[in-house]
Structure formats: C-alpha cells, structure tokens
C-alpha cells in the first residue's frame, strides 16, 4: 500500500513540476499544414497576443476532450483576448490521413499542424499527449500542462486573460 501512495505522490510531483512556469522560446522546426504545405514553427505568431499550442492525436481521448472543450468557448476567447490556438497533431504517417476529416468532423476552428515525424514534439520535449503550452507576446513559453481533466480549459483561460492584460503568469 505504501508503494501505491509513493507512486501517486511521485506522479503528482512530476505533473505539478511540469505544470510550473518554465519560460523558454519555441524551437524552429519544419512541420506541415493540413493541406500538405511546409510550415516552420518559427512562423507561429499572433500579433503580440497569447498563443496556445496543443499537442494531440486522433487516438488520444483526453486530447480530443480538451480540444473539444476549448472549441465550445474558443470564439469567445478569441473575441475577449485575441488568443490563437495551434493544434499540433502527432499522428504518424499511417494515421495522418485521418486528421483532416477528424478536425472537420469536430468543427475545430484551430490552425492544425502535422508533426508526423515528431520533430517538433521532440524539440519541445513533449513526452505524452495532451501537452499544452501557453506562449506570451514575446514568444516565450510561460505555462504548460500535461493530461486533461474537465475544467482545465477554464484554468488555461484564466492564464490567457492575464497574458492578454500584460500580466505575468505566476503559479
């Protein structure tokens, strides 16, 4: 029983540590757009407004739940904060063809990028999906979280609002 408590505590500490603010810049990596065009991640910009980058896959239920929850509020978020969300699919070459119909079926209004070789994923140290990053006006990653639980999108939005007001993200 002690082992189970220890493992749960260790998982909590790891997850909490990952969710802490760790400022760094986005790496420059080539990925593809849904229409197959080359896109370099250095082009991820939003006129000084907050940016959310969400790593996901079609087979990842928590990823789909998070992106669907955000989709329900995304238009309001954009109106209020100007935030822009990039959904980076890590589906491999076998399942990459399912991404576009999947996104269209969900009606997601995000910029969807394909990282079929996982180059961007590795460059930004994403181990598991979902993994969501919040980027400030200067292009710094100021917040990140892994996993998804109902209501996480509201926590993310509170941080987005702070960034939109020019406030620092503090944990």
PDB file of N, CA and C in Angstrom, residues 82-158:
ATOM      1  N   UNK A  82      -8.014  37.673 -28.032  1.00  0.00           N
ATOM      2  CA  UNK A  82      -7.263  37.577 -29.278  1.00  0.00           C
ATOM      3  C   UNK A  82      -6.404  36.331 -29.373  1.00  0.00           C
ATOM      4  N   UNK A  83      -6.586  35.386 -28.458  1.00  0.00           N
ATOM      5  CA  UNK A  83      -5.768  34.169 -28.435  1.00  0.00           C
ATOM      6  C   UNK A  83      -5.915  33.387 -29.745  1.00  0.00           C
ATOM      7  N   UNK A  84      -4.843  32.704 -30.101  1.00  0.00           N
ATOM      8  CA  UNK A  84      -4.853  31.841 -31.278  1.00  0.00           C
ATOM      9  C   UNK A  84      -4.339  30.473 -30.856  1.00  0.00           C
ATOM     10  N   UNK A  85      -5.022  29.420 -31.277  1.00  0.00           N
ATOM     11  CA  UNK A  85      -4.635  28.070 -30.891  1.00  0.00           C
ATOM     12  C   UNK A  85      -4.101  27.293 -32.093  1.00  0.00           C
ATOM     13  N   UNK A  86      -2.921  26.724 -31.902  1.00  0.00           N
ATOM     14  CA  UNK A  86      -2.328  25.820 -32.879  1.00  0.00           C
ATOM     15  C   UNK A  86      -2.454  24.406 -32.315  1.00  0.00           C
ATOM     16  N   UNK A  87      -3.148  23.552 -33.022  1.00  0.00           N
ATOM     17  CA  UNK A  87      -3.291  22.162 -32.615  1.00  0.00           C
ATOM     18  C   UNK A  87      -2.302  21.340 -33.434  1.00  0.00           C
ATOM     19  N   UNK A  88      -1.294  20.795 -32.771  1.00  0.00           N
ATOM     20  CA  UNK A  88      -0.228  20.063 -33.456  1.00  0.00           C
ATOM     21  C   UNK A  88      -0.497  18.568 -33.312  1.00  0.00           C
ATOM     22  N   UNK A  89      -0.866  17.953 -34.405  1.00  0.00           N
ATOM     23  CA  UNK A  89      -1.144  16.517 -34.398  1.00  0.00           C
ATOM     24  C   UNK A  89       0.168  15.742 -34.470  1.00  0.00           C
ATOM     25  N   UNK A  90       0.283  14.741 -33.605  1.00  0.00           N
ATOM     26  CA  UNK A  90       1.462  13.878 -33.644  1.00  0.00           C
ATOM     27  C   UNK A  90       1.113  12.521 -34.254  1.00  0.00           C
ATOM     28  N   UNK A  91      -0.035  12.462 -34.925  1.00  0.00           N
ATOM     29  CA  UNK A  91      -0.377  11.218 -35.623  1.00  0.00           C
ATOM     30  C   UNK A  91       0.745  10.874 -36.595  1.00  0.00           C
ATOM     31  N   UNK A  92       1.093   9.605 -36.675  1.00  0.00           N
ATOM     32  CA  UNK A  92       2.185   9.201 -37.563  1.00  0.00           C
ATOM     33  C   UNK A  92       1.688   9.113 -39.011  1.00  0.00           C
ATOM     34  N   UNK A  93       2.585   8.715 -39.904  1.00  0.00           N
ATOM     35  CA  UNK A  93       2.243   8.697 -41.326  1.00  0.00           C
ATOM     36  C   UNK A  93       1.082   7.746 -41.630  1.00  0.00           C
ATOM     37  N   UNK A  94       0.895   6.712 -40.811  1.00  0.00           N
ATOM     38  CA  UNK A  94      -0.208   5.778 -41.036  1.00  0.00           C
ATOM     39  C   UNK A  94      -1.566   6.396 -40.722  1.00  0.00           C
ATOM     40  N   UNK A  95      -1.634   7.217 -39.698  1.00  0.00           N
ATOM     41  CA  UNK A  95      -2.921   7.794 -39.282  1.00  0.00           C
ATOM     42  C   UNK A  95      -3.062   9.268 -39.651  1.00  0.00           C
ATOM     43  N   UNK A  96      -2.033   9.864 -40.270  1.00  0.00           N
ATOM     44  CA  UNK A  96      -2.065  11.286 -40.607  1.00  0.00           C
ATOM     45  C   UNK A  96      -3.219  11.637 -41.552  1.00  0.00           C
ATOM     46  N   UNK A  97      -3.595  10.701 -42.425  1.00  0.00           N
ATOM     47  CA  UNK A  97      -4.680  10.984 -43.369  1.00  0.00           C
ATOM     48  C   UNK A  97      -6.033  11.129 -42.677  1.00  0.00           C
ATOM     49  N   UNK A  98      -6.123  10.682 -41.451  1.00  0.00           N
ATOM     50  CA  UNK A  98      -7.387  10.789 -40.709  1.00  0.00           C
ATOM     51  C   UNK A  98      -7.551  12.140 -40.024  1.00  0.00           C
ATOM     52  N   UNK A  99      -6.469  12.926 -39.941  1.00  0.00           N
ATOM     53  CA  UNK A  99      -6.501  14.167 -39.156  1.00  0.00           C
ATOM     54  C   UNK A  99      -7.475  15.185 -39.750  1.00  0.00           C
ATOM     55  N   UNK A 100      -7.346  15.468 -41.033  1.00  0.00           N
ATOM     56  CA  UNK A 100      -8.199  16.496 -41.636  1.00  0.00           C
ATOM     57  C   UNK A 100      -9.689  16.161 -41.524  1.00  0.00           C
ATOM     58  N   UNK A 101     -10.115  14.940 -41.913  1.00  0.00           N
ATOM     59  CA  UNK A 101     -11.543  14.624 -41.733  1.00  0.00           C
ATOM     60  C   UNK A 101     -11.972  14.671 -40.265  1.00  0.00           C
ATOM     61  N   UNK A 102     -11.077  14.278 -39.383  1.00  0.00           N
ATOM     62  CA  UNK A 102     -11.384  14.308 -37.953  1.00  0.00           C
ATOM     63  C   UNK A 102     -11.630  15.740 -37.484  1.00  0.00           C
ATOM     64  N   UNK A 103     -10.720  16.639 -37.856  1.00  0.00           N
ATOM     65  CA  UNK A 103     -10.837  18.056 -37.465  1.00  0.00           C
ATOM     66  C   UNK A 103     -12.106  18.660 -38.062  1.00  0.00           C
ATOM     67  N   UNK A 104     -12.364  18.362 -39.333  1.00  0.00           N
ATOM     68  CA  UNK A 104     -13.578  18.886 -39.972  1.00  0.00           C
ATOM     69  C   UNK A 104     -14.830  18.344 -39.296  1.00  0.00           C
ATOM     70  N   UNK A 105     -14.800  17.091 -38.917  1.00  0.00           N
ATOM     71  CA  UNK A 105     -15.947  16.477 -38.233  1.00  0.00           C
ATOM     72  C   UNK A 105     -16.216  17.109 -36.877  1.00  0.00           C
ATOM     73  N   UNK A 106     -15.156  17.499 -36.207  1.00  0.00           N
ATOM     74  CA  UNK A 106     -15.299  18.141 -34.900  1.00  0.00           C
ATOM     75  C   UNK A 106     -15.644  19.621 -35.026  1.00  0.00           C
ATOM     76  N   UNK A 107     -15.385  20.192 -36.205  1.00  0.00           N
ATOM     77  CA  UNK A 107     -15.675  21.616 -36.410  1.00  0.00           C
ATOM     78  C   UNK A 107     -14.699  22.524 -35.669  1.00  0.00           C
ATOM     79  N   UNK A 108     -13.488  22.035 -35.440  1.00  0.00           N
ATOM     80  CA  UNK A 108     -12.494  22.833 -34.735  1.00  0.00           C
ATOM     81  C   UNK A 108     -11.999  23.953 -35.639  1.00  0.00           C
ATOM     82  N   UNK A 109     -11.941  25.148 -35.083  1.00  0.00           N
ATOM     83  CA  UNK A 109     -11.511  26.323 -35.837  1.00  0.00           C
ATOM     84  C   UNK A 109     -10.082  26.709 -35.439  1.00  0.00           C
ATOM     85  N   UNK A 110      -9.218  25.732 -35.353  1.00  0.00           N
ATOM     86  CA  UNK A 110      -7.830  25.965 -34.962  1.00  0.00           C
ATOM     87  C   UNK A 110      -6.927  25.891 -36.189  1.00  0.00           C
ATOM     88  N   UNK A 111      -5.719  26.418 -36.037  1.00  0.00           N
ATOM     89  CA  UNK A 111      -4.681  26.155 -37.028  1.00  0.00           C
ATOM     90  C   UNK A 111      -4.144  24.767 -36.675  1.00  0.00           C
ATOM     91  N   UNK A 112      -4.284  23.839 -37.582  1.00  0.00           N
ATOM     92  CA  UNK A 112      -3.855  22.466 -37.319  1.00  0.00           C
ATOM     93  C   UNK A 112      -2.566  22.199 -38.085  1.00  0.00           C
ATOM     94  N   UNK A 113      -1.566  21.728 -37.357  1.00  0.00           N
ATOM     95  CA  UNK A 113      -0.275  21.388 -37.941  1.00  0.00           C
ATOM     96  C   UNK A 113      -0.024  19.901 -37.752  1.00  0.00           C
ATOM     97  N   UNK A 114       0.723  19.336 -38.688  1.00  0.00           N
ATOM     98  CA  UNK A 114       1.024  17.903 -38.653  1.00  0.00           C
ATOM     99  C   UNK A 114       2.505  17.706 -38.351  1.00  0.00           C
ATOM    100  N   UNK A 115       2.778  16.990 -37.288  1.00  0.00           N
ATOM    101  CA  UNK A 115       4.152  16.685 -36.876  1.00  0.00           C
ATOM    102  C   UNK A 115       4.345  15.166 -36.958  1.00  0.00           C
ATOM    103  N   UNK A 116       4.179  14.655 -38.181  1.00  0.00           N
ATOM    104  CA  UNK A 116       4.174  13.203 -38.386  1.00  0.00           C
ATOM    105  C   UNK A 116       5.484  12.534 -37.976  1.00  0.00           C
ATOM    106  N   UNK A 117       6.603  13.231 -38.080  1.00  0.00           N
ATOM    107  CA  UNK A 117       7.894  12.651 -37.687  1.00  0.00           C
ATOM    108  C   UNK A 117       8.245  12.944 -36.232  1.00  0.00           C
ATOM    109  N   UNK A 118       7.369  13.668 -35.547  1.00  0.00           N
ATOM    110  CA  UNK A 118       7.559  14.039 -34.134  1.00  0.00           C
ATOM    111  C   UNK A 118       8.785  14.909 -33.900  1.00  0.00           C
ATOM    112  N   UNK A 119       9.247  15.625 -34.931  1.00  0.00           N
ATOM    113  CA  UNK A 119      10.411  16.506 -34.774  1.00  0.00           C
ATOM    114  C   UNK A 119      10.112  17.657 -33.810  1.00  0.00           C
ATOM    115  N   UNK A 120       8.961  18.294 -33.993  1.00  0.00           N
ATOM    116  CA  UNK A 120       8.582  19.413 -33.114  1.00  0.00           C
ATOM    117  C   UNK A 120       8.340  18.891 -31.697  1.00  0.00           C
ATOM    118  N   UNK A 121       7.693  17.762 -31.615  1.00  0.00           N
ATOM    119  CA  UNK A 121       7.407  17.133 -30.320  1.00  0.00           C
ATOM    120  C   UNK A 121       8.701  16.902 -29.545  1.00  0.00           C
ATOM    121  N   UNK A 122       9.700  16.335 -30.212  1.00  0.00           N
ATOM    122  CA  UNK A 122      10.988  16.070 -29.546  1.00  0.00           C
ATOM    123  C   UNK A 122      11.703  17.380 -29.202  1.00  0.00           C
ATOM    124  N   UNK A 123      11.652  18.344 -30.119  1.00  0.00           N
ATOM    125  CA  UNK A 123      12.375  19.604 -29.910  1.00  0.00           C
ATOM    126  C   UNK A 123      11.841  20.393 -28.722  1.00  0.00           C
ATOM    127  N   UNK A 124      10.557  20.201 -28.414  1.00  0.00           N
ATOM    128  CA  UNK A 124       9.953  20.954 -27.317  1.00  0.00           C
ATOM    129  C   UNK A 124       9.721  20.064 -26.085  1.00  0.00           C
ATOM    130  N   UNK A 125      10.287  18.860 -26.142  1.00  0.00           N
ATOM    131  CA  UNK A 125      10.248  17.922 -25.010  1.00  0.00           C
ATOM    132  C   UNK A 125       8.849  17.472 -24.601  1.00  0.00           C
ATOM    133  N   UNK A 126       8.029  17.209 -25.579  1.00  0.00           N
ATOM    134  CA  UNK A 126       6.717  16.632 -25.291  1.00  0.00           C
ATOM    135  C   UNK A 126       6.886  15.121 -25.206  1.00  0.00           C
ATOM    136  N   UNK A 127       6.480  14.569 -24.092  1.00  0.00           N
ATOM    137  CA  UNK A 127       6.614  13.128 -23.893  1.00  0.00           C
ATOM    138  C   UNK A 127       5.280  12.439 -24.138  1.00  0.00           C
ATOM    139  N   UNK A 128       4.235  12.976 -23.546  1.00  0.00           N
ATOM    140  CA  UNK A 128       2.896  12.412 -23.693  1.00  0.00           C
ATOM    141  C   UNK A 128       1.932  13.485 -24.159  1.00  0.00           C
ATOM    142  N   UNK A 129       0.856  13.068 -24.775  1.00  0.00           N
ATOM    143  CA  UNK A 129      -0.211  13.979 -25.141  1.00  0.00           C
ATOM    144  C   UNK A 129      -1.426  13.652 -24.291  1.00  0.00           C
ATOM    145  N   UNK A 130      -2.267  14.647 -24.007  1.00  0.00           N
ATOM    146  CA  UNK A 130      -2.156  16.033 -24.432  1.00  0.00           C
ATOM    147  C   UNK A 130      -1.062  16.773 -23.674  1.00  0.00           C
ATOM    148  N   UNK A 131      -0.470  17.716 -24.347  1.00  0.00           N
ATOM    149  CA  UNK A 131       0.524  18.597 -23.738  1.00  0.00           C
ATOM    150  C   UNK A 131       0.259  19.977 -24.333  1.00  0.00           C
ATOM    151  N   UNK A 132      -0.051  20.907 -23.478  1.00  0.00           N
ATOM    152  CA  UNK A 132      -0.479  22.231 -23.920  1.00  0.00           C
ATOM    153  C   UNK A 132       0.489  23.287 -23.420  1.00  0.00           C
ATOM    154  N   UNK A 133       0.840  24.216 -24.306  1.00  0.00           N
ATOM    155  CA  UNK A 133       1.747  25.307 -23.981  1.00  0.00           C
ATOM    156  C   UNK A 133       1.022  26.634 -24.164  1.00  0.00           C
ATOM    157  N   UNK A 134       1.373  27.600 -23.326  1.00  0.00           N
ATOM    158  CA  UNK A 134       0.876  28.965 -23.472  1.00  0.00           C
ATOM    159  C   UNK A 134       2.077  29.856 -23.762  1.00  0.00           C
ATOM    160  N   UNK A 135       1.971  30.645 -24.821  1.00  0.00           N
ATOM    161  CA  UNK A 135       3.064  31.480 -25.307  1.00  0.00           C
ATOM    162  C   UNK A 135       2.682  32.943 -25.118  1.00  0.00           C
ATOM    163  N   UNK A 136       3.629  33.758 -24.603  1.00  0.00           N
ATOM    164  CA  UNK A 136       3.340  35.180 -24.400  1.00  0.00           C
ATOM    165  C   UNK A 136       3.645  35.997 -25.657  1.00  0.00           C
ATOM    166  N   UNK A 137       3.458  37.307 -25.555  1.00  0.00           N
ATOM    167  CA  UNK A 137       3.639  38.199 -26.695  1.00  0.00           C
ATOM    168  C   UNK A 137       5.064  38.190 -27.234  1.00  0.00           C
ATOM    169  N   UNK A 138       6.026  37.893 -26.376  1.00  0.00           N
ATOM    170  CA  UNK A 138       7.428  37.872 -26.790  1.00  0.00           C
ATOM    171  C   UNK A 138       7.851  36.512 -27.335  1.00  0.00           C
ATOM    172  N   UNK A 139       6.923  35.575 -27.399  1.00  0.00           N
ATOM    173  CA  UNK A 139       7.237  34.255 -27.933  1.00  0.00           C
ATOM    174  C   UNK A 139       7.815  33.292 -26.911  1.00  0.00           C
ATOM    175  N   UNK A 140       7.694  33.622 -25.640  1.00  0.00           N
ATOM    176  CA  UNK A 140       8.179  32.732 -24.579  1.00  0.00           C
ATOM    177  C   UNK A 140       7.088  31.767 -24.134  1.00  0.00           C
ATOM    178  N   UNK A 141       7.473  30.534 -23.925  1.00  0.00           N
ATOM    179  CA  UNK A 141       6.555  29.578 -23.320  1.00  0.00           C
ATOM    180  C   UNK A 141       6.489  29.933 -21.841  1.00  0.00           C
ATOM    181  N   UNK A 142       5.322  30.344 -21.372  1.00  0.00           N
ATOM    182  CA  UNK A 142       5.193  30.808 -19.991  1.00  0.00           C
ATOM    183  C   UNK A 142       4.405  29.840 -19.112  1.00  0.00           C
ATOM    184  N   UNK A 143       3.765  28.870 -19.733  1.00  0.00           N
ATOM    185  CA  UNK A 143       2.997  27.898 -18.959  1.00  0.00           C
ATOM    186  C   UNK A 143       2.819  26.651 -19.815  1.00  0.00           C
ATOM    187  N   UNK A 144       2.760  25.529 -19.164  1.00  0.00           N
ATOM    188  CA  UNK A 144       2.465  24.285 -19.869  1.00  0.00           C
ATOM    189  C   UNK A 144       1.812  23.316 -18.904  1.00  0.00           C
ATOM    190  N   UNK A 145       0.983  22.450 -19.464  1.00  0.00           N
ATOM    191  CA  UNK A 145       0.413  21.379 -18.655  1.00  0.00           C
ATOM    192  C   UNK A 145       0.239  20.130 -19.511  1.00  0.00           C
ATOM    193  N   UNK A 146       0.251  19.013 -18.822  1.00  0.00           N
ATOM    194  CA  UNK A 146       0.021  17.734 -19.485  1.00  0.00           C
ATOM    195  C   UNK A 146      -1.264  17.157 -18.912  1.00  0.00           C
ATOM    196  N   UNK A 147      -1.763  16.158 -19.562  1.00  0.00           N
ATOM    197  CA  UNK A 147      -3.020  15.496 -19.210  1.00  0.00           C
ATOM    198  C   UNK A 147      -4.192  16.466 -19.372  1.00  0.00           C
ATOM    199  N   UNK A 148      -5.385  15.968 -19.147  1.00  0.00           N
ATOM    200  CA  UNK A 148      -6.574  16.820 -19.194  1.00  0.00           C
ATOM    201  C   UNK A 148      -7.607  16.297 -18.213  1.00  0.00           C
ATOM    202  N   UNK A 149      -8.161  17.211 -17.449  1.00  0.00           N
ATOM    203  CA  UNK A 149      -9.303  16.925 -16.596  1.00  0.00           C
ATOM    204  C   UNK A 149     -10.334  18.008 -16.870  1.00  0.00           C
ATOM    205  N   UNK A 150     -11.593  17.655 -16.778  1.00  0.00           N
ATOM    206  CA  UNK A 150     -12.654  18.614 -17.030  1.00  0.00           C
ATOM    207  C   UNK A 150     -12.413  19.873 -16.200  1.00  0.00           C
ATOM    208  N   UNK A 151     -12.470  21.014 -16.837  1.00  0.00           N
ATOM    209  CA  UNK A 151     -12.238  22.278 -16.147  1.00  0.00           C
ATOM    210  C   UNK A 151     -10.830  22.831 -16.358  1.00  0.00           C
ATOM    211  N   UNK A 152      -9.923  22.012 -16.870  1.00  0.00           N
ATOM    212  CA  UNK A 152      -8.572  22.506 -17.140  1.00  0.00           C
ATOM    213  C   UNK A 152      -8.590  23.658 -18.140  1.00  0.00           C
ATOM    214  N   UNK A 153      -9.561  23.618 -19.059  1.00  0.00           N
ATOM    215  CA  UNK A 153      -9.635  24.684 -20.047  1.00  0.00           C
ATOM    216  C   UNK A 153      -9.956  26.029 -19.381  1.00  0.00           C
ATOM    217  N   UNK A 154     -10.704  26.007 -18.280  1.00  0.00           N
ATOM    218  CA  UNK A 154     -11.009  27.259 -17.570  1.00  0.00           C
ATOM    219  C   UNK A 154      -9.759  27.812 -16.894  1.00  0.00           C
ATOM    220  N   UNK A 155      -8.956  26.927 -16.330  1.00  0.00           N
ATOM    221  CA  UNK A 155      -7.682  27.332 -15.731  1.00  0.00           C
ATOM    222  C   UNK A 155      -6.767  27.946 -16.794  1.00  0.00           C
ATOM    223  N   UNK A 156      -6.720  27.305 -17.942  1.00  0.00           N
ATOM    224  CA  UNK A 156      -5.914  27.823 -19.052  1.00  0.00           C
ATOM    225  C   UNK A 156      -6.419  29.198 -19.465  1.00  0.00           C
ATOM    226  N   UNK A 157      -7.729  29.351 -19.534  1.00  0.00           N
ATOM    227  CA  UNK A 157      -8.282  30.633 -19.966  1.00  0.00           C
ATOM    228  C   UNK A 157      -7.970  31.757 -18.980  1.00  0.00           C
ATOM    229  N   UNK A 158      -7.944  31.438 -17.695  1.00  0.00           N
ATOM    230  CA  UNK A 158      -7.567  32.463 -16.707  1.00  0.00           C
ATOM    231  C   UNK A 158      -6.151  32.956 -16.982  1.00  0.00           C
TER     232      UNK A 158
END
